[in-house]
């Protein structure tokens, strides 16, 4: 996929239920726009691979919550983002994937951005019905080494269970196990879905139909973002 021209700094949040394909879209968009991809879920997954004794009590608790499919506390998530605040001022902009996930995280992000004199360009909400979401999550396989994401039917690797990019054996994320998926979806409905209203009120929401291949969804996203940019310029 050819990079798009990067005449501009782009600052986006990607919203959507677990399994909708935010991580895949974030990778595609970040390579095209040259924007920093910050995934709080990837940070927690990296943490769970570390030796438990190297983690503080709060981070151990965060990993336990993640494994159970529950949300990590706002306090821990915000500290993680503050520790990586250089991403917010990255020259190519940023793509926030999995953050914010609660209204209080969104309000804290507003403050972090205001303190740096920067603002969001758009909040992209990927929409898909629940049956399809569950099918996507159950077929998802990820590379533990380079974090590439595949799907048994929608985006299969060239060789079964082997990463196209680095050759490592693909794995199912622990929190993609069927019993955890339902809990993650509930957490999304209870805490995160309301962020659509939060950002619609700021005129930032861009809705994208997440059906189809990653490339289709990516093309739809770029068209919608370009249209939005053209409208605000005109
Ligand atoms: P994700 O890969 O974005 O689905 O995140 C995986 C898991 O990490 C979630 O189910 C939560 O347990 C935790 N997590 C990631 N981001 C956040 C966040 N912003 N707030 C609370 N928990 C989070």
mmCIF file of C-alpha atoms and ligand atoms in Angstrom:
data_model
loop_
_atom_site.group_PDB
_atom_site.id
_atom_site.type_symbol
_atom_site.label_atom_id
_atom_site.label_comp_id
_atom_site.label_asym_id
_atom_site.label_seq_id
_atom_site.Cartn_x
_atom_site.Cartn_y
_atom_site.Cartn_z
ATOM 1 C CA UNK A 1 0.000 0.000 0.000
ATOM 2 C CA UNK A 2 1.463 3.374 -1.046
ATOM 3 C CA UNK A 3 1.980 5.980 1.681
ATOM 4 C CA UNK A 4 -0.325 8.948 1.349
ATOM 5 C CA UNK A 5 1.196 12.416 1.145
ATOM 6 C CA UNK A 6 2.024 13.658 4.634
ATOM 7 C CA UNK A 7 1.618 17.379 4.171
ATOM 8 C CA UNK A 8 0.015 17.631 7.538
ATOM 9 C CA UNK A 9 0.104 16.423 11.117
ATOM 10 C CA UNK A 10 -2.835 14.137 11.773
ATOM 11 C CA UNK A 11 -4.202 13.424 15.223
ATOM 12 C CA UNK A 12 -6.844 10.752 15.492
ATOM 13 C CA UNK A 13 -8.550 8.519 18.000
ATOM 14 C CA UNK A 14 -9.814 5.144 16.791
ATOM 15 C CA UNK A 15 -12.953 3.949 18.584
ATOM 16 C CA UNK A 16 -14.778 0.645 18.269
ATOM 17 C CA UNK A 17 -15.696 -2.554 20.069
ATOM 18 C CA UNK A 18 -13.044 -5.239 20.667
ATOM 19 C CA UNK A 19 -12.497 -7.218 17.460
ATOM 20 C CA UNK A 20 -13.661 -4.508 15.090
ATOM 21 C CA UNK A 21 -10.165 -4.187 13.586
ATOM 22 C CA UNK A 22 -8.904 -0.953 15.180
ATOM 23 C CA UNK A 23 -5.376 -2.351 15.562
ATOM 24 C CA UNK A 24 -5.169 -3.337 11.889
ATOM 25 C CA UNK A 25 -6.502 0.040 10.761
ATOM 26 C CA UNK A 26 -4.157 1.842 13.133
ATOM 27 C CA UNK A 27 -1.161 0.042 11.560
ATOM 28 C CA UNK A 28 -2.331 0.842 8.021
ATOM 29 C CA UNK A 29 -3.059 4.473 8.868
ATOM 30 C CA UNK A 30 0.153 4.985 10.791
ATOM 31 C CA UNK A 31 2.286 3.660 7.903
ATOM 32 C CA UNK A 32 0.415 5.857 5.460
ATOM 33 C CA UNK A 33 0.378 9.022 7.526
ATOM 34 C CA UNK A 34 3.668 8.555 9.383
ATOM 35 C CA UNK A 35 1.785 9.095 12.639
ATOM 36 C CA UNK A 36 2.760 7.562 15.970
ATOM 37 C CA UNK A 37 0.558 4.513 16.820
ATOM 38 C CA UNK A 38 -0.143 4.319 20.536
ATOM 39 C CA UNK A 39 -2.043 1.185 21.614
ATOM 40 C CA UNK A 40 -2.643 0.925 25.346
ATOM 41 C CA UNK A 41 -3.724 -2.725 24.852
ATOM 42 C CA UNK A 42 -0.314 -3.528 23.265
ATOM 43 C CA UNK A 43 1.395 -1.883 26.244
ATOM 44 C CA UNK A 44 -0.530 -4.079 28.692
ATOM 45 C CA UNK A 45 0.132 -7.196 26.612
ATOM 46 C CA UNK A 46 3.867 -6.399 26.601
ATOM 47 C CA UNK A 47 3.672 -6.001 30.371
ATOM 48 C CA UNK A 48 2.134 -9.409 30.918
ATOM 49 C CA UNK A 49 5.193 -10.992 29.267
ATOM 50 C CA UNK A 50 7.527 -9.321 31.752
ATOM 51 C CA UNK A 51 8.710 -11.003 34.896
ATOM 52 C CA UNK A 52 5.956 -10.318 37.463
ATOM 53 C CA UNK A 53 8.516 -9.230 40.082
ATOM 54 C CA UNK A 54 9.545 -6.348 37.759
ATOM 55 C CA UNK A 55 6.003 -4.907 37.905
ATOM 56 C CA UNK A 56 4.600 -2.617 40.598
ATOM 57 C CA UNK A 57 1.499 -3.734 42.518
ATOM 58 C CA UNK A 58 -0.687 -1.451 40.387
ATOM 59 C CA UNK A 59 0.703 -2.883 37.138
ATOM 60 C CA UNK A 60 0.288 -6.482 38.342
ATOM 61 C CA UNK A 61 -3.333 -5.645 39.119
ATOM 62 C CA UNK A 62 -3.674 -4.099 35.634
ATOM 63 C CA UNK A 63 -2.438 -7.306 33.979
ATOM 64 C CA UNK A 64 -4.887 -9.372 36.054
ATOM 65 C CA UNK A 65 -7.756 -7.092 34.989
ATOM 66 C CA UNK A 66 -6.701 -7.323 31.361
ATOM 67 C CA UNK A 67 -6.560 -11.131 31.433
ATOM 68 C CA UNK A 68 -10.069 -11.180 32.871
ATOM 69 C CA UNK A 69 -11.383 -8.961 30.064
ATOM 70 C CA UNK A 70 -12.080 -6.048 32.432
ATOM 71 C CA UNK A 71 -10.907 -2.475 32.028
ATOM 72 C CA UNK A 72 -7.712 -1.418 33.743
ATOM 73 C CA UNK A 73 -8.173 1.501 36.181
ATOM 74 C CA UNK A 74 -8.185 4.999 34.697
ATOM 75 C CA UNK A 75 -5.320 5.979 36.990
ATOM 76 C CA UNK A 76 -2.946 3.287 35.670
ATOM 77 C CA UNK A 77 -3.925 3.883 32.032
ATOM 78 C CA UNK A 78 -3.437 7.639 32.329
ATOM 79 C CA UNK A 79 -0.006 7.230 33.905
ATOM 80 C CA UNK A 80 0.984 4.987 31.003
ATOM 81 C CA UNK A 81 -0.142 7.610 28.491
ATOM 82 C CA UNK A 82 1.518 10.470 30.381
ATOM 83 C CA UNK A 83 4.767 8.438 30.370
ATOM 84 C CA UNK A 84 4.490 8.322 26.568
ATOM 85 C CA UNK A 85 3.296 11.879 26.084
ATOM 86 C CA UNK A 86 6.045 12.492 23.495
ATOM 87 C CA UNK A 87 3.776 10.530 21.098
ATOM 88 C CA UNK A 88 1.221 13.328 21.370
ATOM 89 C CA UNK A 89 3.677 15.822 19.908
ATOM 90 C CA UNK A 90 5.079 13.469 17.236
ATOM 91 C CA UNK A 91 5.668 15.426 14.007
ATOM 92 C CA UNK A 92 3.471 13.090 11.933
ATOM 93 C CA UNK A 93 0.727 13.185 14.548
ATOM 94 C CA UNK A 94 -0.727 10.220 16.431
ATOM 95 C CA UNK A 95 -3.295 7.454 16.292
ATOM 96 C CA UNK A 96 -4.699 6.480 19.646
ATOM 97 C CA UNK A 97 -5.918 2.878 19.582
ATOM 98 C CA UNK A 98 -7.815 1.655 22.657
ATOM 99 C CA UNK A 99 -7.463 4.968 24.500
ATOM 100 C CA UNK A 100 -9.525 6.736 25.729
ATOM 101 C CA UNK A 101 -12.023 4.098 26.832
ATOM 102 C CA UNK A 102 -13.960 5.997 29.515
ATOM 103 C CA UNK A 103 -15.316 9.535 29.774
ATOM 104 C CA UNK A 104 -12.813 10.363 32.491
ATOM 105 C CA UNK A 105 -9.918 9.179 30.271
ATOM 106 C CA UNK A 106 -11.329 11.337 27.439
ATOM 107 C CA UNK A 107 -11.528 14.364 29.736
ATOM 108 C CA UNK A 108 -7.937 13.760 30.919
ATOM 109 C CA UNK A 109 -6.802 13.518 27.289
ATOM 110 C CA UNK A 110 -8.514 16.849 26.531
ATOM 111 C CA UNK A 111 -6.382 18.389 29.290
ATOM 112 C CA UNK A 112 -3.137 16.761 28.053
ATOM 113 C CA UNK A 113 -3.786 18.071 24.533
ATOM 114 C CA UNK A 114 -4.789 21.552 25.695
ATOM 115 C CA UNK A 115 -1.603 21.772 27.804
ATOM 116 C CA UNK A 116 0.384 21.125 24.620
ATOM 117 C CA UNK A 117 -1.696 23.505 22.510
ATOM 118 C CA UNK A 118 -2.821 20.742 20.128
ATOM 119 C CA UNK A 119 -6.212 19.390 19.138
ATOM 120 C CA UNK A 120 -7.727 16.275 17.593
ATOM 121 C CA UNK A 121 -8.544 16.157 13.881
ATOM 122 C CA UNK A 122 -11.132 13.385 14.145
ATOM 123 C CA UNK A 123 -12.389 10.457 16.159
ATOM 124 C CA UNK A 124 -12.950 7.508 13.853
ATOM 125 C CA UNK A 125 -15.620 5.112 15.088
ATOM 126 C CA UNK A 126 -15.577 1.646 13.472
ATOM 127 C CA UNK A 127 -19.015 0.060 13.545
ATOM 128 C CA UNK A 128 -19.917 -3.618 13.194
ATOM 129 C CA UNK A 129 -22.719 -5.780 14.573
ATOM 130 C CA UNK A 130 -22.055 -8.053 17.528
ATOM 131 C CA UNK A 131 -22.284 -11.420 15.705
ATOM 132 C CA UNK A 132 -19.652 -10.353 13.227
ATOM 133 C CA UNK A 133 -17.477 -8.906 15.996
ATOM 134 C CA UNK A 134 -17.402 -12.230 17.819
ATOM 135 C CA UNK A 135 -16.520 -14.098 14.585
ATOM 136 C CA UNK A 136 -13.657 -11.663 13.998
ATOM 137 C CA UNK A 137 -12.223 -11.986 17.463
ATOM 138 C CA UNK A 138 -12.359 -15.786 17.483
ATOM 139 C CA UNK A 139 -10.456 -16.023 14.165
ATOM 140 C CA UNK A 140 -7.857 -13.404 15.078
ATOM 141 C CA UNK A 141 -4.217 -14.482 15.379
ATOM 142 C CA UNK A 142 -1.395 -12.140 16.328
ATOM 143 C CA UNK A 143 2.360 -12.271 16.067
ATOM 144 C CA UNK A 144 3.935 -12.211 19.544
ATOM 145 C CA UNK A 145 7.146 -10.746 18.103
ATOM 146 C CA UNK A 146 6.222 -7.997 15.611
ATOM 147 C CA UNK A 147 2.517 -7.623 16.611
ATOM 148 C CA UNK A 148 1.234 -8.157 13.035
ATOM 149 C CA UNK A 149 -2.453 -9.129 13.063
ATOM 150 C CA UNK A 150 -4.032 -11.858 10.898
ATOM 151 C CA UNK A 151 -7.394 -13.572 10.651
ATOM 152 C CA UNK A 152 -8.074 -17.182 9.742
ATOM 153 C CA UNK A 153 -10.525 -16.213 6.955
ATOM 154 C CA UNK A 154 -10.521 -12.411 6.454
ATOM 155 C CA UNK A 155 -6.744 -11.876 6.372
ATOM 156 C CA UNK A 156 -4.964 -15.260 6.467
ATOM 157 C CA UNK A 157 -1.154 -15.471 6.605
ATOM 158 C CA UNK A 158 0.558 -16.992 3.517
ATOM 159 C CA UNK A 159 1.482 -20.073 5.577
ATOM 160 C CA UNK A 160 -0.972 -21.284 8.261
ATOM 161 C CA UNK A 161 -0.140 -19.900 11.717
ATOM 162 C CA UNK A 162 3.133 -18.286 10.582
ATOM 163 C CA UNK A 163 3.682 -14.508 10.557
ATOM 164 C CA UNK A 164 4.176 -13.125 7.009
ATOM 165 C CA UNK A 165 6.385 -10.335 8.326
ATOM 166 C CA UNK A 166 8.848 -12.093 10.647
ATOM 167 C CA UNK A 167 8.168 -15.848 10.412
ATOM 168 C CA UNK A 168 7.203 -16.277 14.096
ATOM 169 C CA UNK A 169 4.436 -18.677 15.122
ATOM 170 C CA UNK A 170 1.104 -16.824 15.408
ATOM 171 C CA UNK A 171 -0.890 -17.006 18.618
ATOM 172 C CA UNK A 172 -4.399 -16.317 19.865
ATOM 173 C CA UNK A 173 -4.397 -13.468 22.381
ATOM 174 C CA UNK A 174 -5.300 -14.735 25.864
ATOM 175 C CA UNK A 175 -8.086 -12.142 26.049
ATOM 176 C CA UNK A 176 -9.512 -13.354 22.705
ATOM 177 C CA UNK A 177 -10.594 -16.611 24.379
ATOM 178 C CA UNK A 178 -14.395 -16.955 23.951
ATOM 179 C CA UNK A 179 -15.236 -16.568 27.667
ATOM 180 C CA UNK A 180 -13.289 -13.301 27.867
ATOM 181 C CA UNK A 181 -14.619 -11.824 24.642
ATOM 182 C CA UNK A 182 -18.137 -11.426 26.008
ATOM 183 C CA UNK A 183 -16.806 -9.586 29.091
ATOM 184 C CA UNK A 184 -14.738 -7.238 26.922
ATOM 185 C CA UNK A 185 -17.779 -6.474 24.784
ATOM 186 C CA UNK A 186 -19.821 -5.685 27.901
ATOM 187 C CA UNK A 187 -17.050 -3.399 29.159
ATOM 188 C CA UNK A 188 -17.146 -1.603 25.796
ATOM 189 C CA UNK A 189 -20.935 -1.121 25.936
ATOM 190 C CA UNK A 190 -20.879 0.052 29.546
ATOM 191 C CA UNK A 191 -17.868 2.375 29.467
ATOM 192 C CA UNK A 192 -16.746 3.228 25.950
ATOM 193 C CA UNK A 193 -19.758 3.353 23.604
ATOM 194 C CA UNK A 194 -20.815 6.664 25.223
ATOM 195 C CA UNK A 195 -17.617 8.272 23.900
ATOM 196 C CA UNK A 196 -19.342 8.415 20.513
ATOM 197 C CA UNK A 197 -21.700 11.033 22.007
ATOM 198 C CA UNK A 198 -18.819 12.745 23.800
ATOM 199 C CA UNK A 199 -16.947 13.297 20.533
ATOM 200 C CA UNK A 200 -20.056 13.894 18.400
ATOM 201 C CA UNK A 201 -20.747 16.857 20.708
ATOM 202 C CA UNK A 202 -17.272 18.192 19.789
ATOM 203 C CA UNK A 203 -18.046 17.617 16.075
ATOM 204 C CA UNK A 204 -15.147 15.165 15.802
ATOM 205 C CA UNK A 205 -16.954 11.876 15.143
ATOM 206 C CA UNK A 206 -16.456 10.089 11.806
ATOM 207 C CA UNK A 207 -18.463 6.856 11.467
ATOM 208 C CA UNK A 208 -16.990 4.044 9.376
ATOM 209 C CA UNK A 209 -18.703 0.816 8.348
ATOM 210 C CA UNK A 210 -16.185 -1.859 9.433
ATOM 211 C CA UNK A 211 -17.556 -4.679 7.246
ATOM 212 C CA UNK A 212 -15.295 -6.208 4.588
ATOM 213 C CA UNK A 213 -11.552 -6.636 4.192
ATOM 214 C CA UNK A 214 -9.002 -4.494 6.067
ATOM 215 C CA UNK A 215 -8.143 -2.814 2.733
ATOM 216 C CA UNK A 216 -11.821 -1.935 2.088
ATOM 217 C CA UNK A 217 -12.170 -0.470 5.560
ATOM 218 C CA UNK A 218 -8.898 1.431 5.180
ATOM 219 C CA UNK A 219 -10.021 2.910 1.841
ATOM 220 C CA UNK A 220 -13.346 3.954 3.391
ATOM 221 C CA UNK A 221 -11.484 5.567 6.280
ATOM 222 C CA UNK A 222 -9.125 7.558 4.066
ATOM 223 C CA UNK A 223 -12.007 8.760 1.857
ATOM 224 C CA UNK A 224 -14.039 9.845 4.892
ATOM 225 C CA UNK A 225 -11.062 11.639 6.460
ATOM 226 C CA UNK A 226 -10.197 13.376 3.179
ATOM 227 C CA UNK A 227 -13.824 14.495 2.781
ATOM 228 C CA UNK A 228 -13.833 15.841 6.295
ATOM 229 C CA UNK A 229 -10.591 17.694 5.675
ATOM 230 C CA UNK A 230 -11.920 19.152 2.407
ATOM 231 C CA UNK A 231 -15.129 20.293 4.168
ATOM 232 C CA UNK A 232 -13.231 22.019 6.954
ATOM 233 C CA UNK A 233 -10.859 23.650 4.440
ATOM 234 C CA UNK A 234 -13.755 24.853 2.257
HETATM 235 P P1 LIG B 1 -7.265 -3.732 23.438
HETATM 236 O O1 LIG B 1 -6.148 -4.436 22.747
HETATM 237 O O2 LIG B 1 -7.320 -2.265 23.134
HETATM 238 O O3 LIG B 1 -8.588 -4.428 23.235
HETATM 239 O O4 LIG B 1 -6.943 -3.800 25.017
HETATM 240 C C1 LIG B 1 -6.769 -5.051 25.683
HETATM 241 C C2 LIG B 1 -7.078 -4.894 27.151
HETATM 242 O O5 LIG B 1 -6.176 -3.926 27.749
HETATM 243 C C3 LIG B 1 -8.475 -4.349 27.470
HETATM 244 O O6 LIG B 1 -9.461 -5.364 27.446
HETATM 245 C C4 LIG B 1 -8.250 -3.757 28.857
HETATM 246 O O7 LIG B 1 -8.169 -4.774 29.834
HETATM 247 C C5 LIG B 1 -6.859 -3.146 28.734
HETATM 248 N N1 LIG B 1 -6.925 -1.760 28.249
HETATM 249 C C6 LIG B 1 -6.365 -1.268 27.108
HETATM 250 N N2 LIG B 1 -6.594 0.039 26.976
HETATM 251 C C7 LIG B 1 -7.334 0.412 28.056
HETATM 252 C C8 LIG B 1 -7.900 1.631 28.480
HETATM 253 N N3 LIG B 1 -7.756 2.773 27.755
HETATM 254 N N4 LIG B 1 -8.608 1.653 29.625
HETATM 255 C C9 LIG B 1 -8.757 0.538 30.376
HETATM 256 N N5 LIG B 1 -8.258 -0.674 30.017
HETATM 257 C C10 LIG B 1 -7.543 -0.738 28.876
#
